[in-house]
Amino acid sequence: MDPKSVERWITTSRTPHRGHRWKAASFLGVDEVYIWPSVEKQAEKASTSELITYYPHRGAVPAPLWSSLIEKATDQVDILVYAGLFLFDSHPDLPDQLAEKAKAGAQVRILLGDPDSEAVRQRGEEEGIGDDLAARARITRRYLEPAMSTPGVEIRLHDTILYNSIYRFDEDVLVNPHVLGAPAGQNPVMHFRYLPGARTFRHYMRSFDYAWERGRTA
């Protein structure tokens, strides 16, 4: 940027273009609202619009929606789960699809629960399935093995206590909150779609990145 333009941001309280705000905030390591409080109302309104729909439980998510999101993704696929076995059982070609997307330039990041971790053991007890959750995580990893050698596909294991499972396909994300004492499949799912200036999509993806940085290679 021209230094004079940046100077006007500071000396005249001029609010820069959205793209410049994001880059400046990212460079400084803060939220854009911290620098330009006037954009908060705009961000709140946009964030409300990001919610596409709400499903009372995971089984209520239409099967064609999963298939459509998977097929249309071209740039980014991020999955954060303990096991997520339902997705691979219902889409047996998913590992091959992910490999093909990576070959075409997409980035695929999948975080599975470490089956030997305390977090997975505890969650298995809370869901009432005990060691079966760890077994499901191992099965999912086995399903993914054909795709793991493809550049652009990266699988990591995590020992994080998950509050949500996250399924991101380009600018769409399905968030499945974890309710204490209930299996993930019985819990609600929220479908968000990214909107410039909004916060919810980015908020959940920051959560994903937090877990990703702490994961280890599968």
XYZ file of N, CA and C in Angstrom:
654
model
N 0.835 -1.194 0.000
C 0.000 0.000 0.000
C 0.872 1.248 0.000
N 0.356 2.301 -0.589
C 1.006 3.607 -0.540
C 1.018 4.079 0.916
N 2.169 4.428 1.462
C 2.232 4.892 2.863
C 1.256 6.028 3.159
N 0.981 6.887 2.175
C 0.050 7.989 2.417
C -1.371 7.464 2.650
N -1.712 6.387 1.953
C -3.046 5.799 2.157
C -3.175 5.250 3.566
N -2.127 4.562 4.022
C -2.131 4.012 5.378
C -2.187 5.146 6.397
N -1.485 6.229 6.110
C -1.484 7.381 7.020
C -2.895 7.943 7.167
N -3.668 7.955 6.065
C -5.038 8.474 6.135
C -5.918 7.557 6.980
N -5.643 6.227 6.958
C -6.400 5.313 7.820
C -6.258 5.742 9.282
N -5.064 6.206 9.623
C -4.748 6.513 11.023
C -5.166 7.931 11.397
N -4.839 8.897 10.548
C -5.026 10.303 10.926
C -6.414 10.834 10.647
N -7.157 10.203 9.736
C -8.491 10.707 9.397
C -9.596 9.719 9.768
N -9.233 8.620 10.446
C -10.201 7.589 10.838
C -10.917 6.988 9.634
N -10.250 7.006 8.483
C -10.855 6.424 7.285
C -10.803 4.893 7.377
N -11.899 4.247 7.066
C -11.958 2.783 7.103
C -11.541 2.240 5.745
N -10.491 1.442 5.685
C -10.010 0.932 4.402
C -10.924 -0.143 3.828
N -10.664 -0.517 2.592
C -11.402 -1.580 1.927
C -11.262 -2.875 2.725
N -12.312 -3.715 2.644
C -12.362 -4.946 3.441
C -11.114 -5.806 3.265
N -10.675 -5.987 2.029
C -9.501 -6.825 1.794
C -8.255 -6.285 2.470
N -8.099 -4.956 2.448
C -6.950 -4.331 3.106
C -7.064 -4.452 4.625
N -8.294 -4.365 5.148
C -8.476 -4.524 6.601
C -8.031 -5.913 7.043
N -8.458 -6.934 6.293
C -8.127 -8.308 6.669
C -6.620 -8.545 6.646
N -5.977 -8.043 5.597
C -4.532 -8.257 5.479
C -3.774 -7.529 6.589
N -4.205 -6.308 6.881
C -3.552 -5.547 7.944
C -3.760 -6.223 9.296
N -4.986 -6.653 9.556
C -5.290 -7.302 10.831
C -4.515 -8.614 10.965
N -4.432 -9.369 9.871
C -3.683 -10.624 9.897
C -2.208 -10.370 10.165
N -1.666 -9.351 9.521
C -0.253 -9.017 9.712
C 0.037 -8.625 11.155
N -0.918 -7.910 11.772
C -0.739 -7.453 13.148
C -1.170 -8.484 14.184
N -1.815 -9.553 13.715
C -2.219 -10.615 14.627
C -3.389 -10.259 15.515
N -4.312 -9.427 15.005
C -5.486 -9.035 15.783
C -6.722 -9.140 14.897
N -7.902 -9.035 15.506
C -9.142 -8.993 14.751
C -9.316 -7.602 14.166
N -9.924 -7.520 12.964
C -10.093 -6.216 12.322
C -10.929 -5.255 13.163
N -11.867 -5.795 13.961
C -12.713 -4.942 14.788
C -11.892 -4.229 15.855
N -10.789 -4.828 16.287
C -9.918 -4.188 17.276
C -9.324 -2.900 16.710
N -9.031 -2.907 15.399
C -8.434 -1.729 14.760
C -9.502 -0.763 14.280
N -10.590 -1.329 13.719
C -11.670 -0.499 13.167
C -12.991 -0.918 13.809
N -13.300 -0.414 14.985
C -14.527 -0.809 15.703
C -15.805 -0.560 14.906
N -15.770 0.354 13.959
C -16.985 0.704 13.221
C -17.500 -0.423 12.341
N -16.649 -1.421 12.055
C -17.084 -2.504 11.165
C -17.781 -3.621 11.939
N -17.875 -3.498 13.281
C -18.436 -4.586 14.077
C -19.888 -4.876 13.710
N -20.709 -3.844 13.580
C -22.114 -4.065 13.243
C -22.255 -4.723 11.873
N -21.414 -4.304 10.943
C -21.427 -4.898 9.609
C -21.073 -6.378 9.689
N -20.077 -6.713 10.502
C -19.647 -8.100 10.648
C -20.730 -8.940 11.312
N -21.409 -8.363 12.316
C -22.463 -9.101 13.010
C -23.618 -9.421 12.062
N -23.982 -8.475 11.231
C -25.073 -8.692 10.280
C -24.695 -9.763 9.266
N -23.480 -9.702 8.757
C -23.025 -10.687 7.779
C -22.926 -12.066 8.402
N -22.483 -12.136 9.659
C -22.335 -13.417 10.325
C -23.670 -14.121 10.487
N -24.719 -13.368 10.779
C -26.051 -13.951 10.886
C -26.478 -14.560 9.558
N -26.101 -13.910 8.459
C -26.476 -14.386 7.131
C -25.694 -15.621 6.716
N -24.610 -15.935 7.408
C -23.815 -17.110 7.049
C -24.544 -18.422 7.344
N -25.463 -18.416 8.290
C -26.175 -19.642 8.637
C -27.175 -19.982 7.539
N -26.913 -21.098 6.845
C -27.795 -21.532 5.762
C -28.999 -22.267 6.325
N -28.746 -23.244 7.189
C -29.843 -23.988 7.800
C -29.339 -24.739 9.024
N -30.297 -25.246 9.780
C -30.018 -25.969 11.027
C -30.733 -27.315 10.953
N -30.024 -28.376 11.326
C -30.622 -29.715 11.355
C -30.641 -30.211 12.799
N -31.748 -30.791 13.254
C -31.855 -31.201 14.657
C -30.927 -32.344 15.049
N -30.490 -33.140 14.062
C -29.513 -34.200 14.323
C -28.804 -34.515 13.009
N -27.673 -35.195 13.101
C -26.845 -35.415 11.913
C -27.564 -36.231 10.845
N -28.426 -37.164 11.279
C -29.160 -37.962 10.322
C -30.131 -37.158 9.481
N -30.478 -35.954 9.952
C -31.411 -35.109 9.203
C -30.734 -34.360 8.062
N -29.399 -34.368 8.030
C -28.684 -33.726 6.916
C -28.942 -34.563 5.668
N -29.502 -33.993 4.614
C -29.818 -34.781 3.420
C -28.566 -35.421 2.811
N -28.662 -36.687 2.475
C -27.524 -37.385 1.863
C -27.038 -36.672 0.602
N -27.947 -36.147 -0.249
C -27.462 -35.440 -1.443
C -26.630 -34.202 -1.119
N -26.863 -33.588 0.059
C -26.063 -32.415 0.422
C -24.613 -32.809 0.645
N -24.389 -33.889 1.416
C -23.021 -34.362 1.616
C -22.354 -34.621 0.259
N -23.054 -35.347 -0.603
C -22.480 -35.707 -1.907
C -22.174 -34.464 -2.733
N -23.097 -33.494 -2.703
C -22.912 -32.277 -3.486
C -21.720 -31.466 -2.989
N -21.611 -31.310 -1.672
C -20.492 -30.547 -1.122
C -19.158 -31.211 -1.452
N -19.116 -32.534 -1.345
C -17.884 -33.271 -1.656
C -17.514 -33.097 -3.124
N -18.487 -33.284 -3.990
C -18.211 -33.239 -5.426
C -17.801 -31.852 -5.894
N -18.413 -30.805 -5.328
C -18.161 -29.449 -5.801
C -16.872 -28.844 -5.252
N -16.336 -29.382 -4.170
C -15.131 -28.806 -3.563
C -13.953 -28.901 -4.534
N -13.280 -27.783 -4.730
C -12.138 -27.752 -5.641
C -10.868 -27.211 -4.993
N -11.008 -26.467 -3.898
C -9.847 -25.805 -3.299
C -9.461 -26.352 -1.933
N -10.441 -26.628 -1.078
C -10.120 -26.961 0.308
C -11.139 -27.935 0.872
N -10.644 -29.020 1.457
C -11.464 -29.942 2.221
C -10.796 -30.131 3.572
N -11.485 -29.779 4.648
C -10.965 -29.925 6.014
C -11.974 -30.708 6.828
N -11.520 -31.769 7.490
C -12.409 -32.587 8.312
C -11.762 -32.789 9.680
N -12.504 -32.429 10.720
C -12.036 -32.604 12.100
C -13.060 -33.460 12.832
N -12.670 -34.676 13.200
C -13.591 -35.620 13.841
C -12.811 -36.485 14.829
N -13.536 -37.271 15.581
C -12.908 -38.367 16.308
C -12.780 -39.573 15.381
N -13.855 -39.893 14.652
C -13.816 -41.025 13.727
C -14.439 -40.661 12.380
N -15.652 -40.084 12.387
C -16.294 -39.703 11.132
C -16.569 -40.889 10.222
N -16.690 -42.064 10.810
C -16.822 -43.278 10.009
C -18.076 -43.260 9.142
N -19.143 -42.620 9.629
C -20.395 -42.577 8.860
C -20.187 -42.003 7.476
N -19.310 -40.982 7.371
C -19.096 -40.303 6.100
C -18.416 -41.222 5.095
N -17.472 -42.029 5.572
C -16.749 -42.923 4.672
C -17.553 -44.186 4.373
N -18.381 -44.617 5.318
C -19.262 -45.755 5.056
C -20.308 -45.406 4.002
N -20.820 -44.167 4.065
C -21.862 -43.759 3.123
C -21.301 -43.243 1.805
N -19.988 -42.997 1.759
C -19.331 -42.550 0.525
C -18.058 -43.391 0.332
N -18.230 -44.635 -0.099
C -17.076 -45.545 -0.199
C -15.983 -45.074 -1.151
N -16.328 -44.185 -2.083
C -15.325 -43.669 -3.020
C -14.657 -42.396 -2.519
N -14.984 -41.959 -1.308
C -14.475 -40.682 -0.814
C -12.953 -40.612 -0.795
N -12.216 -41.636 -0.323
C -10.744 -41.533 -0.366
C -10.212 -41.286 -1.779
N -10.775 -41.974 -2.769
C -10.347 -41.759 -4.152
C -10.719 -40.357 -4.625
N -11.892 -39.886 -4.223
C -12.302 -38.531 -4.596
C -11.357 -37.492 -4.018
N -10.982 -37.680 -2.763
C -10.074 -36.733 -2.121
C -8.716 -36.739 -2.797
N -8.246 -37.917 -3.174
C -6.958 -38.013 -3.867
C -7.016 -37.286 -5.209
N -8.112 -37.463 -5.940
C -8.253 -36.801 -7.240
C -8.322 -35.287 -7.079
N -8.997 -34.831 -6.047
C -9.074 -33.388 -5.811
C -7.696 -32.819 -5.492
N -6.933 -33.560 -4.696
C -5.583 -33.114 -4.363
C -4.705 -33.059 -5.608
N -4.842 -34.041 -6.470
C -4.060 -34.047 -7.721
C -4.414 -32.845 -8.586
N -5.648 -32.379 -8.463
C -6.104 -31.222 -9.247
C -5.761 -29.896 -8.573
N -5.122 -29.953 -7.395
C -4.670 -28.733 -6.732
C -5.344 -28.392 -5.429
N -6.309 -29.174 -4.993
C -6.971 -28.898 -3.722
C -6.084 -29.295 -2.545
N -6.308 -28.645 -1.422
C -5.637 -29.025 -0.183
C -6.630 -29.805 0.671
N -6.239 -31.003 1.085
C -7.096 -31.871 1.881
C -6.429 -32.107 3.229
N -7.112 -31.723 4.288
C -6.576 -31.920 5.646
C -7.617 -32.666 6.471
N -7.223 -33.789 7.028
C -8.146 -34.586 7.825
C -7.525 -34.868 9.183
N -8.261 -34.546 10.225
C -7.837 -34.780 11.601
C -8.722 -35.850 12.217
N -8.105 -36.972 12.583
C -8.817 -38.063 13.238
C -8.368 -38.153 14.685
N -9.256 -38.595 15.548
C -8.879 -38.795 16.932
C -7.824 -39.884 17.057
N -6.815 -39.629 17.862
C -5.787 -40.640 18.135
C -6.445 -41.760 18.942
N -6.551 -42.970 18.371
C -7.274 -44.039 19.075
C -6.655 -44.444 20.405
N -5.387 -44.072 20.616
C -4.714 -44.408 21.870
C -4.746 -43.268 22.883
N -5.452 -42.186 22.546
C -5.438 -41.009 23.414
C -6.497 -41.086 24.502
N -6.269 -40.325 25.555
C -7.218 -40.233 26.656
C -8.509 -39.561 26.200
N -8.400 -38.588 25.276
C -9.580 -37.870 24.810
C -10.564 -38.817 24.117
N -10.042 -39.709 23.292
C -10.908 -40.659 22.584
C -11.500 -41.667 23.571
N -10.685 -42.117 24.515
C -11.193 -43.068 25.511
C -12.334 -42.436 26.305
N -12.133 -41.181 26.735
C -13.147 -40.506 27.535
C -14.413 -40.261 26.720
N -14.258 -39.838 25.468
C -15.433 -39.583 24.637
C -16.196 -40.883 24.378
N -15.474 -41.985 24.199
C -16.126 -43.272 24.008
C -16.986 -43.641 25.200
N -16.481 -43.368 26.390
C -17.264 -43.637 27.603
C -18.484 -42.732 27.668
N -18.300 -41.455 27.338
C -19.410 -40.511 27.410
C -20.524 -40.885 26.433
N -20.150 -41.426 25.276
C -21.145 -41.808 24.284
C -21.747 -43.172 24.580
N -21.171 -43.881 25.556
C -21.688 -45.196 25.909
C -21.236 -46.309 24.998
N -20.149 -46.053 24.208
C -19.676 -47.097 23.295
C -18.265 -47.568 23.646
N -17.683 -47.020 24.705
C -16.394 -47.480 25.196
C -15.312 -47.495 24.139
N -14.621 -48.643 23.997
C -13.493 -48.755 23.069
C -13.922 -48.769 21.607
N -15.225 -48.837 21.365
C -15.687 -48.866 19.974
C -15.335 -47.585 19.228
N -15.274 -46.443 19.935
C -14.930 -45.198 19.259
C -13.498 -45.260 18.735
N -12.572 -45.773 19.550
C -11.190 -45.923 19.097
C -11.129 -46.870 17.903
N -11.917 -47.932 17.946
C -11.939 -48.879 16.829
C -12.454 -48.205 15.559
N -13.456 -47.354 15.691
C -14.009 -46.643 14.533
C -12.979 -45.684 13.940
N -12.199 -45.034 14.810
C -11.142 -44.139 14.322
C -10.093 -44.922 13.538
N -9.765 -46.118 14.011
C -8.781 -46.958 13.306
C -9.324 -47.395 11.941
N -10.604 -47.715 11.883
C -11.204 -48.128 10.616
C -11.173 -46.980 9.606
N -11.518 -45.764 10.062
C -11.497 -44.607 9.169
C -10.099 -44.381 8.616
N -9.092 -44.480 9.487
C -7.721 -44.312 9.006
C -7.379 -45.370 7.966
N -7.835 -46.592 8.181
C -7.580 -47.664 7.216
C -8.228 -47.344 5.870
N -9.449 -46.817 5.915
C -10.120 -46.434 4.675
C -9.322 -45.379 3.916
N -8.663 -44.492 4.658
C -7.958 -43.366 4.045
C -6.579 -43.726 3.500
N -6.089 -44.882 3.825
C -4.725 -45.258 3.428
C -4.458 -45.113 1.929
N -5.393 -45.476 1.028
C -5.107 -45.315 -0.401
C -4.836 -43.874 -0.822
N -5.370 -42.910 -0.063
C -5.192 -41.501 -0.429
C -3.993 -40.857 0.253
N -3.438 -41.511 1.255
C -2.425 -40.871 2.087
C -1.108 -40.613 1.366
N -0.848 -41.337 0.301
C 0.404 -41.135 -0.437
C 0.281 -40.049 -1.501
N -0.904 -39.476 -1.646
C -1.130 -38.437 -2.662
C -0.699 -37.078 -2.132
N 0.219 -36.379 -2.825
C 0.586 -35.025 -2.389
C -0.654 -34.129 -2.333
N -0.771 -33.382 -1.249
C -1.938 -32.531 -1.070
C -2.954 -33.121 -0.129
N -2.820 -34.418 0.172
C -3.672 -35.066 1.168
C -2.841 -35.299 2.417
N -3.263 -34.732 3.521
C -2.519 -34.890 4.767
C -3.474 -35.334 5.866
N -3.087 -36.403 6.547
C -3.886 -36.955 7.630
C -3.101 -36.809 8.929
N -3.737 -36.263 9.952
C -3.100 -36.145 11.257
C -4.007 -36.738 12.326
N -3.394 -37.147 13.421
C -4.128 -37.635 14.581
C -4.085 -36.566 15.666
N -5.161 -36.436 16.409
C -5.208 -35.427 17.462
C -5.696 -36.055 18.765
N -5.329 -35.423 19.860
C -5.806 -35.860 21.176
C -6.574 -34.731 21.852
N -7.219 -33.911 21.008
C -7.964 -32.750 21.476
C -9.351 -33.147 21.979
N -9.807 -32.501 23.032
C -11.199 -32.648 23.452
C -12.043 -31.825 22.491
N -12.816 -32.500 21.645
C -13.581 -31.798 20.625
C -14.914 -31.302 21.174
N -15.216 -30.063 20.856
C -16.531 -29.506 21.161
C -17.427 -29.534 19.926
N -16.792 -29.683 18.760
C -17.529 -29.764 17.500
C -16.755 -30.644 16.526
N -17.480 -31.391 15.716
C -16.890 -31.971 14.513
C -17.080 -30.948 13.402
N -16.080 -30.817 12.535
C -16.101 -29.797 11.494
C -15.858 -30.454 10.140
N -16.725 -30.118 9.175
C -16.600 -30.643 7.812
C -16.635 -29.448 6.863
N -15.483 -29.082 6.352
C -15.400 -27.892 5.508
C -15.137 -28.306 4.050
N -15.946 -27.776 3.137
C -15.803 -28.006 1.713
C -15.812 -26.644 1.032
N -14.644 -26.159 0.665
C -14.496 -24.815 0.100
C -15.135 -23.781 1.032
N -16.199 -23.117 0.594
C -16.783 -22.036 1.397
C -18.000 -22.484 2.198
N -18.226 -23.787 2.276
C -19.309 -24.337 3.097
C -18.704 -25.141 4.240
N -19.307 -25.047 5.402
C -18.849 -25.840 6.538
C -20.069 -26.360 7.302
N -20.032 -27.644 7.631
C -21.043 -28.256 8.478
C -20.425 -28.458 9.851
N -21.077 -27.933 10.877
C -20.573 -27.998 12.249
C -21.526 -28.865 13.067
N -20.971 -29.914 13.669
C -21.754 -30.868 14.456
C -21.318 -30.746 15.925
N -22.037 -29.964 16.750
C -21.649 -29.804 18.152
C -21.686 -31.137 18.898
N -20.805 -31.275 19.879
C -20.786 -32.463 20.722
C -21.524 -32.158 22.026
N -22.589 -32.883 22.258
C -23.376 -32.713 23.473
C -22.965 -33.807 24.454
N -22.676 -33.415 25.672
C -22.197 -34.356 26.675
C -23.192 -35.493 26.866
N -22.701 -36.719 26.747
C -23.523 -37.896 26.986
C -24.300 -38.390 25.790
N -24.159 -37.721 24.632
C -24.898 -38.124 23.435
C -23.932 -38.348 22.283
N -24.124 -39.399 21.497
C -23.275 -39.625 20.314
C -23.406 -38.472 19.329
N -22.355 -38.250 18.558
C -22.350 -37.128 17.615
C -23.526 -37.193 16.658
N -23.921 -38.402 16.248
C -25.005 -38.542 15.289
C -26.348 -38.067 15.806
N -26.493 -37.963 17.130
C -27.752 -37.510 17.720
C -27.774 -36.005 17.954
N -26.677 -35.332 17.646
C -26.557 -33.912 17.950
C -26.824 -33.044 16.721
N -27.161 -31.765 16.927
C -27.505 -30.883 15.808
C -26.343 -30.665 14.843
N -26.696 -30.218 13.655
C -25.709 -29.823 12.643
C -26.121 -28.468 12.098
N -25.145 -27.565 12.004
C -25.381 -26.237 11.435
C -24.578 -26.097 10.148
N -25.229 -25.588 9.131
C -24.587 -25.388 7.828
C -24.326 -23.898 7.644
N -23.040 -23.544 7.576
C -22.641 -22.156 7.348
C -21.981 -22.028 5.985
N -22.163 -20.866 5.375
C -21.467 -20.557 4.122
C -20.742 -19.224 4.289
N -19.485 -19.217 3.943
C -18.636 -18.040 4.130
C -19.176 -16.818 3.389
N -19.178 -15.683 4.088
C -19.501 -14.387 3.498
C -18.395 -13.408 3.865
N -17.906 -12.623 2.912
C -16.872 -11.629 3.223
C -17.323 -10.702 4.348
N -16.459 -10.500 5.304
C -16.754 -9.608 6.416
C -17.427 -10.284 7.582
N -17.913 -11.508 7.400
C -18.581 -12.230 8.483
C -17.552 -12.966 9.338
N -17.999 -13.505 10.463
C -17.040 -14.036 11.432
C -17.219 -15.519 11.750
N -18.427 -16.060 11.559
C -18.693 -17.412 12.048
C -17.877 -18.463 11.323
N -17.880 -18.437 10.006
C -17.101 -19.399 9.228
C -15.630 -19.348 9.637
N -15.090 -18.145 9.670
C -13.677 -17.989 10.030
C -13.418 -18.414 11.468
N -14.396 -18.211 12.339
C -14.244 -18.592 13.744
C -14.057 -20.101 13.869
N -14.891 -20.861 13.179
C -14.762 -22.319 13.240
C -13.494 -22.807 12.559
N -13.084 -22.138 11.501
C -11.861 -22.581 10.824
C -10.615 -22.256 11.652
N -10.680 -21.221 12.456
C -9.572 -20.972 13.380
C -9.490 -22.106 14.397
N -10.656 -22.627 14.807
C -10.681 -23.769 15.714
C -10.034 -24.981 15.059
N -10.359 -25.197 13.791
C -9.736 -26.302 13.054
C -8.217 -26.132 13.022
N -7.760 -24.932 12.669
C -6.320 -24.683 12.576
C -5.629 -24.897 13.919
N -6.317 -24.554 14.998
C -5.766 -24.750 16.337
C -5.488 -26.233 16.574
N -6.460 -27.068 16.234
C -6.280 -28.511 16.410
C -5.257 -29.058 15.430
N -5.251 -28.521 14.220
C -4.330 -29.012 13.186
C -2.880 -28.812 13.603
N -2.582 -27.671 14.136
C -1.206 -27.366 14.529
C -0.734 -28.269 15.670
N -1.664 -28.826 16.413
C -1.301 -29.672 17.538
C -1.381 -31.166 17.217
N -1.796 -31.481 15.992
C -1.900 -32.877 15.592
C -0.544 -33.456 15.198
N -0.515 -34.760 15.035
C 0.701 -35.431 14.583
C 0.370 -36.270 13.355
N 1.376 -36.499 12.524
C 1.174 -37.253 11.313
C 0.660 -38.655 11.608
N -0.373 -39.055 10.878
C -0.980 -40.373 11.111
C -0.039 -41.495 10.644
